JSON list of C-alpha atoms and ligand atoms in Angstrom, two decimals:
[
{"chain": "R", "resi": 1130, "resn": "UNK", "atom": "CA", "xyz": [-17.55, -7.39, 4.77]},
{"chain": "R", "resi": 1131, "resn": "UNK", "atom": "CA", "xyz": [-15.79, -10.50, 3.75]},
{"chain": "R", "resi": 1132, "resn": "UNK", "atom": "CA", "xyz": [-18.34, -10.68, 0.84]},
{"chain": "R", "resi": 1133, "resn": "UNK", "atom": "CA", "xyz": [-17.39, -7.35, -0.50]},
{"chain": "R", "resi": 1134, "resn": "UNK", "atom": "CA", "xyz": [-14.90, -8.15, -3.31]},
{"chain": "R", "resi": 1135, "resn": "UNK", "atom": "CA", "xyz": [-12.01, -5.86, -3.13]},
{"chain": "R", "resi": 1136, "resn": "UNK", "atom": "CA", "xyz": [-8.86, -5.01, -5.09]},
{"chain": "R", "resi": 1137, "resn": "UNK", "atom": "CA", "xyz": [-5.39, -5.52, -3.35]},
{"chain": "R", "resi": 1138, "resn": "UNK", "atom": "CA", "xyz": [-2.75, -2.78, -3.11]},
{"chain": "R", "resi": 1139, "resn": "UNK", "atom": "CA", "xyz": [0.45, -2.52, -1.48]},
{"chain": "R", "resi": 1140, "resn": "UNK", "atom": "CA", "xyz": [0.91, 0.78, 0.36]},
{"chain": "R", "resi": 1141, "resn": "UNK", "atom": "CA", "xyz": [4.45, 1.79, 0.79]},
{"chain": "R", "resi": 1142, "resn": "UNK", "atom": "CA", "xyz": [6.47, 4.69, 2.44]},
{"chain": "R", "resi": 1143, "resn": "UNK", "atom": "CA", "xyz": [10.01, 5.41, 3.22]},
{"chain": "R", "resi": 1144, "resn": "UNK", "atom": "CA", "xyz": [11.12, 5.72, 6.80]},
{"chain": "R", "resi": 1145, "resn": "UNK", "atom": "CA", "xyz": [14.17, 8.04, 6.89]},
{"chain": "R", "resi": 1146, "resn": "UNK", "atom": "CA", "xyz": [14.69, 7.44, 10.67]},
{"chain": "R", "resi": 1147, "resn": "UNK", "atom": "CA", "xyz": [15.08, 3.71, 10.55]},
{"chain": "R", "resi": 1148, "resn": "UNK", "atom": "CA", "xyz": [18.70, 2.63, 10.38]},
{"chain": "R", "resi": 1149, "resn": "UNK", "atom": "CA", "xyz": [21.66, 4.43, 8.63]},
{"chain": "R", "resi": 1150, "resn": "UNK", "atom": "CA", "xyz": [20.06, 4.38, 5.34]},
{"chain": "R", "resi": 1151, "resn": "UNK", "atom": "CA", "xyz": [16.45, 4.45, 6.22]},
{"chain": "R", "resi": 1152, "resn": "UNK", "atom": "CA", "xyz": [13.97, 1.65, 5.38]},
{"chain": "R", "resi": 1153, "resn": "UNK", "atom": "CA", "xyz": [11.17, 1.02, 2.95]},
{"chain": "R", "resi": 1154, "resn": "UNK", "atom": "CA", "xyz": [7.94, -0.08, 4.65]},
{"chain": "R", "resi": 1155, "resn": "UNK", "atom": "CA", "xyz": [5.11, -1.92, 3.07]},
{"chain": "R", "resi": 1156, "resn": "UNK", "atom": "CA", "xyz": [1.56, -2.95, 4.01]},
{"chain": "R", "resi": 1157, "resn": "UNK", "atom": "CA", "xyz": [-1.06, -4.92, 2.14]},
{"chain": "R", "resi": 1158, "resn": "UNK", "atom": "CA", "xyz": [-4.42, -3.09, 2.13]},
{"chain": "R", "resi": 1159, "resn": "UNK", "atom": "CA", "xyz": [-7.80, -3.63, 0.68]},
{"chain": "R", "resi": 1160, "resn": "UNK", "atom": "CA", "xyz": [-9.32, -0.54, 2.36]},
{"chain": "R", "resi": 1161, "resn": "UNK", "atom": "CA", "xyz": [-8.10, 1.96, -0.30]},
{"chain": "R", "resi": 1162, "resn": "UNK", "atom": "CA", "xyz": [-10.40, 3.96, -2.54]},
{"chain": "R", "resi": 1163, "resn": "UNK", "atom": "CA", "xyz": [-10.71, 6.96, -4.79]},
{"chain": "R", "resi": 1164, "resn": "UNK", "atom": "CA", "xyz": [-12.19, 9.95, -2.81]},
{"chain": "R", "resi": 1165, "resn": "UNK", "atom": "CA", "xyz": [-12.24, 12.91, -5.20]},
{"chain": "R", "resi": 1166, "resn": "UNK", "atom": "CA", "xyz": [-11.41, 13.71, -8.85]},
{"chain": "R", "resi": 1167, "resn": "UNK", "atom": "CA", "xyz": [-10.81, 17.48, -8.39]},
{"chain": "R", "resi": 1168, "resn": "UNK", "atom": "CA", "xyz": [-8.52, 17.61, -6.64]},
{"chain": "R", "resi": 1169, "resn": "UNK", "atom": "CA", "xyz": [-7.43, 14.09, -6.96]},
{"chain": "R", "resi": 1170, "resn": "UNK", "atom": "CA", "xyz": [-7.72, 12.40, -3.58]},
{"chain": "R", "resi": 1171, "resn": "UNK", "atom": "CA", "xyz": [-7.49, 8.79, -2.42]},
{"chain": "R", "resi": 1172, "resn": "UNK", "atom": "CA", "xyz": [-7.73, 7.23, 0.98]},
{"chain": "R", "resi": 1173, "resn": "UNK", "atom": "CA", "xyz": [-6.50, 4.31, 2.98]},
{"chain": "R", "resi": 1174, "resn": "UNK", "atom": "CA", "xyz": [-7.65, 3.04, 6.25]},
{"chain": "R", "resi": 1175, "resn": "UNK", "atom": "CA", "xyz": [-4.74, 2.09, 8.45]},
{"chain": "R", "resi": 1176, "resn": "UNK", "atom": "CA", "xyz": [-4.93, 0.05, 11.78]},
{"chain": "R", "resi": 1177, "resn": "UNK", "atom": "CA", "xyz": [-3.98, 1.87, 14.92]},
{"chain": "R", "resi": 1178, "resn": "UNK", "atom": "CA", "xyz": [-0.46, 0.57, 16.12]},
{"chain": "R", "resi": 1179, "resn": "UNK", "atom": "CA", "xyz": [0.52, -1.08, 12.92]},
{"chain": "R", "resi": 1180, "resn": "UNK", "atom": "CA", "xyz": [4.03, -0.20, 11.59]},
{"chain": "R", "resi": 1181, "resn": "UNK", "atom": "CA", "xyz": [2.43, 1.72, 8.62]},
{"chain": "R", "resi": 1182, "resn": "UNK", "atom": "CA", "xyz": [0.36, 3.78, 11.10]},
{"chain": "R", "resi": 1183, "resn": "UNK", "atom": "CA", "xyz": [3.22, 4.73, 13.04]},
{"chain": "R", "resi": 1184, "resn": "UNK", "atom": "CA", "xyz": [5.20, 5.69, 9.95]},
{"chain": "R", "resi": 1185, "resn": "UNK", "atom": "CA", "xyz": [2.38, 7.63, 8.25]},
{"chain": "R", "resi": 1186, "resn": "UNK", "atom": "CA", "xyz": [2.00, 9.75, 11.42]},
{"chain": "R", "resi": 1187, "resn": "UNK", "atom": "CA", "xyz": [5.24, 11.45, 10.61]},
{"chain": "R", "resi": 1188, "resn": "UNK", "atom": "CA", "xyz": [5.75, 10.75, 6.94]},
{"chain": "R", "resi": 1189, "resn": "UNK", "atom": "CA", "xyz": [3.12, 12.48, 4.72]},
{"chain": "R", "resi": 1190, "resn": "UNK", "atom": "CA", "xyz": [4.36, 10.96, 1.51]},
{"chain": "R", "resi": 1191, "resn": "UNK", "atom": "CA", "xyz": [3.44, 7.45, 0.48]},
{"chain": "R", "resi": 1192, "resn": "UNK", "atom": "CA", "xyz": [2.43, 5.35, -2.44]},
{"chain": "R", "resi": 1193, "resn": "UNK", "atom": "CA", "xyz": [0.08, 2.63, -3.46]},
{"chain": "R", "resi": 1194, "resn": "UNK", "atom": "CA", "xyz": [0.75, -0.03, -6.03]},
{"chain": "R", "resi": 1195, "resn": "UNK", "atom": "CA", "xyz": [-2.28, -1.77, -7.48]},
{"chain": "R", "resi": 1196, "resn": "UNK", "atom": "CA", "xyz": [-1.26, -5.33, -7.54]},
{"chain": "R", "resi": 1197, "resn": "UNK", "atom": "CA", "xyz": [-1.84, -7.84, -10.36]},
{"chain": "R", "resi": 1198, "resn": "UNK", "atom": "CA", "xyz": [-2.95, -11.50, -9.68]},
{"chain": "R", "resi": 1199, "resn": "UNK", "atom": "CA", "xyz": [0.59, -12.58, -10.34]},
{"chain": "R", "resi": 1200, "resn": "UNK", "atom": "CA", "xyz": [1.59, -10.65, -7.24]},
{"chain": "R", "resi": 1201, "resn": "UNK", "atom": "CA", "xyz": [-0.23, -12.55, -4.65]},
{"chain": "R", "resi": 1202, "resn": "UNK", "atom": "CA", "xyz": [2.97, -13.64, -2.80]},
{"chain": "R", "resi": 1203, "resn": "UNK", "atom": "CA", "xyz": [3.96, -10.02, -2.46]},
{"chain": "R", "resi": 1204, "resn": "UNK", "atom": "CA", "xyz": [0.51, -9.28, -0.95]},
{"chain": "R", "resi": 1205, "resn": "UNK", "atom": "CA", "xyz": [0.89, -12.28, 1.39]},
{"chain": "R", "resi": 1206, "resn": "UNK", "atom": "CA", "xyz": [4.35, -11.39, 2.68]},
{"chain": "R", "resi": 1207, "resn": "UNK", "atom": "CA", "xyz": [3.42, -7.82, 3.42]},
{"chain": "R", "resi": 1208, "resn": "UNK", "atom": "CA", "xyz": [0.30, -8.74, 5.31]},
{"chain": "R", "resi": 1209, "resn": "UNK", "atom": "CA", "xyz": [2.32, -10.88, 7.87]},
{"chain": "R", "resi": 1210, "resn": "UNK", "atom": "CA", "xyz": [2.10, -9.66, 11.43]},
{"chain": "R", "resi": 1211, "resn": "UNK", "atom": "CA", "xyz": [5.27, -9.53, 13.50]},
{"chain": "R", "resi": 1212, "resn": "UNK", "atom": "CA", "xyz": [7.60, -9.83, 10.52]},
{"chain": "R", "resi": 1213, "resn": "UNK", "atom": "CA", "xyz": [11.10, -8.91, 11.28]},
{"chain": "R", "resi": 1214, "resn": "UNK", "atom": "CA", "xyz": [12.18, -6.59, 8.55]},
{"chain": "R", "resi": 1215, "resn": "UNK", "atom": "CA", "xyz": [10.51, -5.03, 5.42]},
{"chain": "R", "resi": 1216, "resn": "UNK", "atom": "CA", "xyz": [13.98, -4.38, 4.10]},
{"chain": "R", "resi": 1217, "resn": "UNK", "atom": "CA", "xyz": [14.48, -8.11, 3.57]},
{"chain": "R", "resi": 1218, "resn": "UNK", "atom": "CA", "xyz": [10.95, -8.43, 1.77]},
{"chain": "R", "resi": 1219, "resn": "UNK", "atom": "CA", "xyz": [11.73, -5.62, -0.66]},
{"chain": "R", "resi": 1220, "resn": "UNK", "atom": "CA", "xyz": [14.94, -7.35, -1.78]},
{"chain": "R", "resi": 1221, "resn": "UNK", "atom": "CA", "xyz": [12.64, -9.88, -3.29]},
{"chain": "R", "resi": 1222, "resn": "UNK", "atom": "CA", "xyz": [10.25, -7.55, -4.77]},
{"chain": "R", "resi": 1223, "resn": "UNK", "atom": "CA", "xyz": [11.31, -5.61, -8.01]},
{"chain": "R", "resi": 1224, "resn": "UNK", "atom": "CA", "xyz": [10.61, -1.94, -7.36]},
{"chain": "R", "resi": 1225, "resn": "UNK", "atom": "CA", "xyz": [11.77, 1.54, -8.14]},
{"chain": "R", "resi": 1226, "resn": "UNK", "atom": "CA", "xyz": [11.71, 4.64, -5.88]},
{"chain": "R", "resi": 1227, "resn": "UNK", "atom": "CA", "xyz": [8.84, 7.21, -6.73]},
{"chain": "R", "resi": 1228, "resn": "UNK", "atom": "CA", "xyz": [10.10, 10.57, -7.75]},
{"chain": "R", "resi": 1229, "resn": "UNK", "atom": "CA", "xyz": [7.41, 12.35, -5.91]},
{"chain": "R", "resi": 1230, "resn": "UNK", "atom": "CA", "xyz": [7.14, 10.35, -2.75]},
{"chain": "R", "resi": 1231, "resn": "UNK", "atom": "CA", "xyz": [10.47, 8.41, -2.31]},
{"chain": "R", "resi": 1232, "resn": "UNK", "atom": "CA", "xyz": [8.24, 5.38, -1.66]},
{"chain": "R", "resi": 1233, "resn": "UNK", "atom": "CA", "xyz": [8.87, 1.98, -3.21]},
{"chain": "R", "resi": 1234, "resn": "UNK", "atom": "CA", "xyz": [6.67, 1.53, -6.37]},
{"chain": "R", "resi": 1235, "resn": "UNK", "atom": "CA", "xyz": [6.26, -2.19, -7.36]},
{"chain": "R", "resi": 1236, "resn": "UNK", "atom": "CA", "xyz": [7.42, -2.92, -10.87]},
{"chain": "R", "resi": 1237, "resn": "UNK", "atom": "CA", "xyz": [4.83, -4.47, -13.00]},
{"chain": "R", "resi": 1238, "resn": "UNK", "atom": "CA", "xyz": [1.94, -3.36, -10.77]},
{"chain": "R", "resi": 1239, "resn": "UNK", "atom": "CA", "xyz": [-1.33, -2.52, -12.58]},
{"chain": "R", "resi": 1240, "resn": "UNK", "atom": "CA", "xyz": [-0.96, 1.03, -11.67]},
{"chain": "R", "resi": 1241, "resn": "UNK", "atom": "CA", "xyz": [1.08, 3.05, -9.12]},
{"chain": "R", "resi": 1242, "resn": "UNK", "atom": "CA", "xyz": [-0.02, 6.35, -7.30]},
{"chain": "R", "resi": 1243, "resn": "UNK", "atom": "CA", "xyz": [2.12, 8.69, -5.25]},
{"chain": "R", "resi": 1244, "resn": "UNK", "atom": "CA", "xyz": [0.51, 10.77, -2.60]},
{"chain": "R", "resi": 1245, "resn": "UNK", "atom": "CA", "xyz": [0.77, 13.28, 0.00]},
{"chain": "R", "resi": 1246, "resn": "UNK", "atom": "CA", "xyz": [-1.47, 13.13, 3.15]},
{"chain": "R", "resi": 1247, "resn": "UNK", "atom": "CA", "xyz": [-3.87, 16.08, 3.55]},
{"chain": "R", "resi": 1248, "resn": "UNK", "atom": "CA", "xyz": [-6.11, 14.79, 6.27]},
{"chain": "R", "resi": 1249, "resn": "UNK", "atom": "CA", "xyz": [-6.04, 12.25, 9.07]},
{"chain": "R", "resi": 1250, "resn": "UNK", "atom": "CA", "xyz": [-9.29, 11.14, 10.54]},
{"chain": "R", "resi": 1251, "resn": "UNK", "atom": "CA", "xyz": [-9.46, 8.78, 13.60]},
{"chain": "R", "resi": 1252, "resn": "UNK", "atom": "CA", "xyz": [-12.20, 6.33, 13.09]},
{"chain": "R", "resi": 1253, "resn": "UNK", "atom": "CA", "xyz": [-12.55, 3.57, 15.85]},
{"chain": "R", "resi": 1254, "resn": "UNK", "atom": "CA", "xyz": [-9.20, 1.51, 15.82]},
{"chain": "R", "resi": 1255, "resn": "UNK", "atom": "CA", "xyz": [-8.11, 2.85, 12.37]},
{"chain": "R", "resi": 1256, "resn": "UNK", "atom": "CA", "xyz": [-7.16, 6.08, 10.92]},
{"chain": "R", "resi": 1257, "resn": "UNK", "atom": "CA", "xyz": [-8.49, 7.25, 7.58]},
{"chain": "R", "resi": 1258, "resn": "UNK", "atom": "CA", "xyz": [-5.49, 8.68, 5.71]},
{"chain": "R", "resi": 1259, "resn": "UNK", "atom": "CA", "xyz": [-6.77, 11.12, 2.86]},
{"chain": "R", "resi": 1260, "resn": "UNK", "atom": "CA", "xyz": [-4.11, 12.11, 0.35]},
{"chain": "R", "resi": 1261, "resn": "UNK", "atom": "CA", "xyz": [-3.60, 14.13, -2.67]},
{"chain": "R", "resi": 1262, "resn": "UNK", "atom": "CA", "xyz": [-2.33, 12.16, -5.81]},
{"chain": "R", "resi": 1263, "resn": "UNK", "atom": "CA", "xyz": [1.02, 13.50, -6.87]},
{"chain": "R", "resi": 1264, "resn": "UNK", "atom": "CA", "xyz": [1.54, 11.18, -9.67]},
{"chain": "R", "resi": 1265, "resn": "UNK", "atom": "CA", "xyz": [0.18, 8.12, -11.34]},
{"chain": "R", "resi": 1266, "resn": "UNK", "atom": "CA", "xyz": [1.59, 5.69, -13.81]},
{"chain": "R", "resi": 1267, "resn": "UNK", "atom": "CA", "xyz": [0.50, 2.47, -15.49]},
{"chain": "R", "resi": 1268, "resn": "UNK", "atom": "CA", "xyz": [3.64, 0.40, -15.58]},
{"chain": "R", "resi": 1269, "resn": "UNK", "atom": "CA", "xyz": [1.97, -2.96, -16.74]},
{"chain": "R", "resi": 1270, "resn": "UNK", "atom": "CA", "xyz": [0.70, -4.06, -19.88]},
{"chain": "R", "resi": 1271, "resn": "UNK", "atom": "CA", "xyz": [-3.07, -3.08, -20.17]},
{"chain": "R", "resi": 1272, "resn": "UNK", "atom": "CA", "xyz": [-4.18, -6.77, -20.32]},
{"chain": "R", "resi": 1273, "resn": "UNK", "atom": "CA", "xyz": [-2.92, -7.60, -16.76]},
{"chain": "R", "resi": 1274, "resn": "UNK", "atom": "CA", "xyz": [-5.61, -8.97, -14.23]},
{"chain": "R", "resi": 1275, "resn": "UNK", "atom": "CA", "xyz": [-6.09, -7.38, -10.81]},
{"chain": "R", "resi": 1276, "resn": "UNK", "atom": "CA", "xyz": [-5.41, -9.33, -7.59]},
{"chain": "R", "resi": 1277, "resn": "UNK", "atom": "CA", "xyz": [-8.70, -9.31, -5.59]},
{"chain": "R", "resi": 1278, "resn": "UNK", "atom": "CA", "xyz": [-9.70, -10.50, -2.22]},
{"chain": "R", "resi": 1279, "resn": "UNK", "atom": "CA", "xyz": [-12.95, -12.19, -1.40]},
{"chain": "R", "resi": 1280, "resn": "UNK", "atom": "CA", "xyz": [-14.30, -14.33, 1.45]},
{"chain": "R", "resi": 1281, "resn": "UNK", "atom": "CA", "xyz": [-10.84, -14.46, 3.00]},
{"chain": "R", "resi": 1282, "resn": "UNK", "atom": "CA", "xyz": [-8.96, -15.57, -0.16]},
{"chain": "R", "resi": 1283, "resn": "UNK", "atom": "CA", "xyz": [-6.86, -14.06, -2.95]},
{"chain": "R", "resi": 1284, "resn": "UNK", "atom": "CA", "xyz": [-8.68, -14.60, -6.18]},
{"chain": "R", "resi": 1285, "resn": "UNK", "atom": "CA", "xyz": [-8.18, -13.91, -9.93]},
{"chain": "R", "resi": 1286, "resn": "UNK", "atom": "CA", "xyz": [-10.91, -12.26, -11.97]},
{"chain": "R", "resi": 1287, "resn": "UNK", "atom": "CA", "xyz": [-10.74, -15.00, -14.58]},
{"chain": "A", "resi": 1132, "resn": "LIG", "atom": "C1", "xyz": [-6.15, -9.03, 1.96]},
{"chain": "A", "resi": 1132, "resn": "LIG", "atom": "C2", "xyz": [-5.61, -8.05, 3.29]},
{"chain": "A", "resi": 1132, "resn": "LIG", "atom": "C3", "xyz": [-6.11, -6.72, 3.42]},
{"chain": "A", "resi": 1132, "resn": "LIG", "atom": "C4", "xyz": [-5.65, -6.01, 4.29]},
{"chain": "A", "resi": 1132, "resn": "LIG", "atom": "N1", "xyz": [-6.10, -4.62, 4.31]},
{"chain": "A", "resi": 1132, "resn": "LIG", "atom": "C5", "xyz": [-5.64, -3.83, 5.38]},
{"chain": "A", "resi": 1132, "resn": "LIG", "atom": "C6", "xyz": [-6.19, -2.49, 5.46]},
{"chain": "A", "resi": 1132, "resn": "LIG", "atom": "O1", "xyz": [-6.83, -2.02, 4.39]},
{"chain": "A", "resi": 1132, "resn": "LIG", "atom": "N2", "xyz": [-5.62, -1.68, 6.43]},
{"chain": "A", "resi": 1132, "resn": "LIG", "atom": "C7", "xyz": [-4.78, -2.10, 7.34]},
{"chain": "A", "resi": 1132, "resn": "LIG", "atom": "O2", "xyz": [-4.52, -1.31, 8.19]},
{"chain": "A", "resi": 1132, "resn": "LIG", "atom": "N3", "xyz": [-4.51, -3.39, 7.41]},
{"chain": "A", "resi": 1132, "resn": "LIG", "atom": "C8", "xyz": [-4.90, -4.28, 6.35]},
{"chain": "A", "resi": 1132, "resn": "LIG", "atom": "N4", "xyz": [-4.46, -5.56, 6.30]},
{"chain": "A", "resi": 1132, "resn": "LIG", "atom": "C9", "xyz": [-3.51, -6.02, 7.44]},
{"chain": "A", "resi": 1132, "resn": "LIG", "atom": "C10", "xyz": [-2.05, -5.57, 7.17]},
{"chain": "A", "resi": 1132, "resn": "LIG", "atom": "O3", "xyz": [-1.59, -5.97, 5.98]},
{"chain": "A", "resi": 1132, "resn": "LIG", "atom": "C11", "xyz": [-1.14, -6.20, 8.20]},
{"chain": "A", "resi": 1132, "resn": "LIG", "atom": "O4", "xyz": [-1.77, -5.96, 9.57]},
{"chain": "A", "resi": 1132, "resn": "LIG", "atom": "C12", "xyz": [0.17, -5.56, 8.40]},
{"chain": "A", "resi": 1132, "resn": "LIG", "atom": "O5", "xyz": [0.81, -5.61, 7.16]},
{"chain": "A", "resi": 1132, "resn": "LIG", "atom": "C13", "xyz": [1.01, -6.27, 9.60]},
{"chain": "A", "resi": 1132, "resn": "LIG", "atom": "O6", "xyz": [1.84, -5.26, 10.01]},
{"chain": "A", "resi": 1132, "resn": "LIG", "atom": "P1", "xyz": [1.72, -4.88, 11.45]},
{"chain": "A", "resi": 1132, "resn": "LIG", "atom": "O7", "xyz": [2.45, -5.96, 12.27]},
{"chain": "A", "resi": 1132, "resn": "LIG", "atom": "O8", "xyz": [2.30, -3.67, 11.62]},
{"chain": "A", "resi": 1132, "resn": "LIG", "atom": "O9", "xyz": [0.23, -4.77, 11.87]},
{"chain": "A", "resi": 1132, "resn": "LIG", "atom": "C14", "xyz": [-4.79, -6.38, 5.41]},
{"chain": "A", "resi": 1132, "resn": "LIG", "atom": "C15", "xyz": [-4.36, -7.72, 5.27]},
{"chain": "A", "resi": 1132, "resn": "LIG", "atom": "C16", "xyz": [-4.70, -8.55, 4.25]},
{"chain": "A", "resi": 1132, "resn": "LIG", "atom": "C17", "xyz": [-4.30, -9.96, 4.10]}
]
C-alpha cells in the first residue's frame, strides 16, 4: 500500500471534556476518501486506541483539512505518536473554528470539510468513520499544490 499515492489531510475535532476550555485534537491521515455524492458522505479510517479514535467515539462532529505541499510540517507534527499536547501544536498552526463542527480548520488548506458521523464500522484494528459533509470551503488560491504521501515520504506533485 506504500505504492498507492495518497493525499494528506489533517482530521480535527474539538474535545469539550479535556481541560477547563476543552482541547483541539488533530491527526494526520491518508485513509480519507469520498464515499457518496447524494447525500455527501466521506470516510476516514482511524486506528483503534489512538487519541482521535477515543475522541470520535463520543464526538460526532469533526473536520478534514486537505493539506498543501507547504504544510508538510503540520502533517509531520500531527502524526507523532506519544506527543504531549495538541494544544501546543495548534498554537503554531493558523486555524479558525468551523461553524458547523467546532473543529479547527487549517488556514490556507486546499479545502476544508466539516462533517457529522453517521456510521461507525469496526474493521480489524481500525474503525471506518463515515460522515455527512455539513459544509465545505476552498480557502486557498486554486493553484496551490496538494501534499501527497508515497513510498513512506511526503512529496509534491511538481
Ligand atoms: C502519512 C501518514 C498517514 C497516516 N494516516 C493515518 C490514517 O489514515 N488513519 C490513522 O488512524 N492514522 C494515520 N496515521 C497515523 C496517525 O497520524 C498517528 O498515529 C497519530 O497522529 C498519533 O497519535 P496517537 O498516539 O493517538 O496514535 C498516519 C500517519 C502518517 C505519517
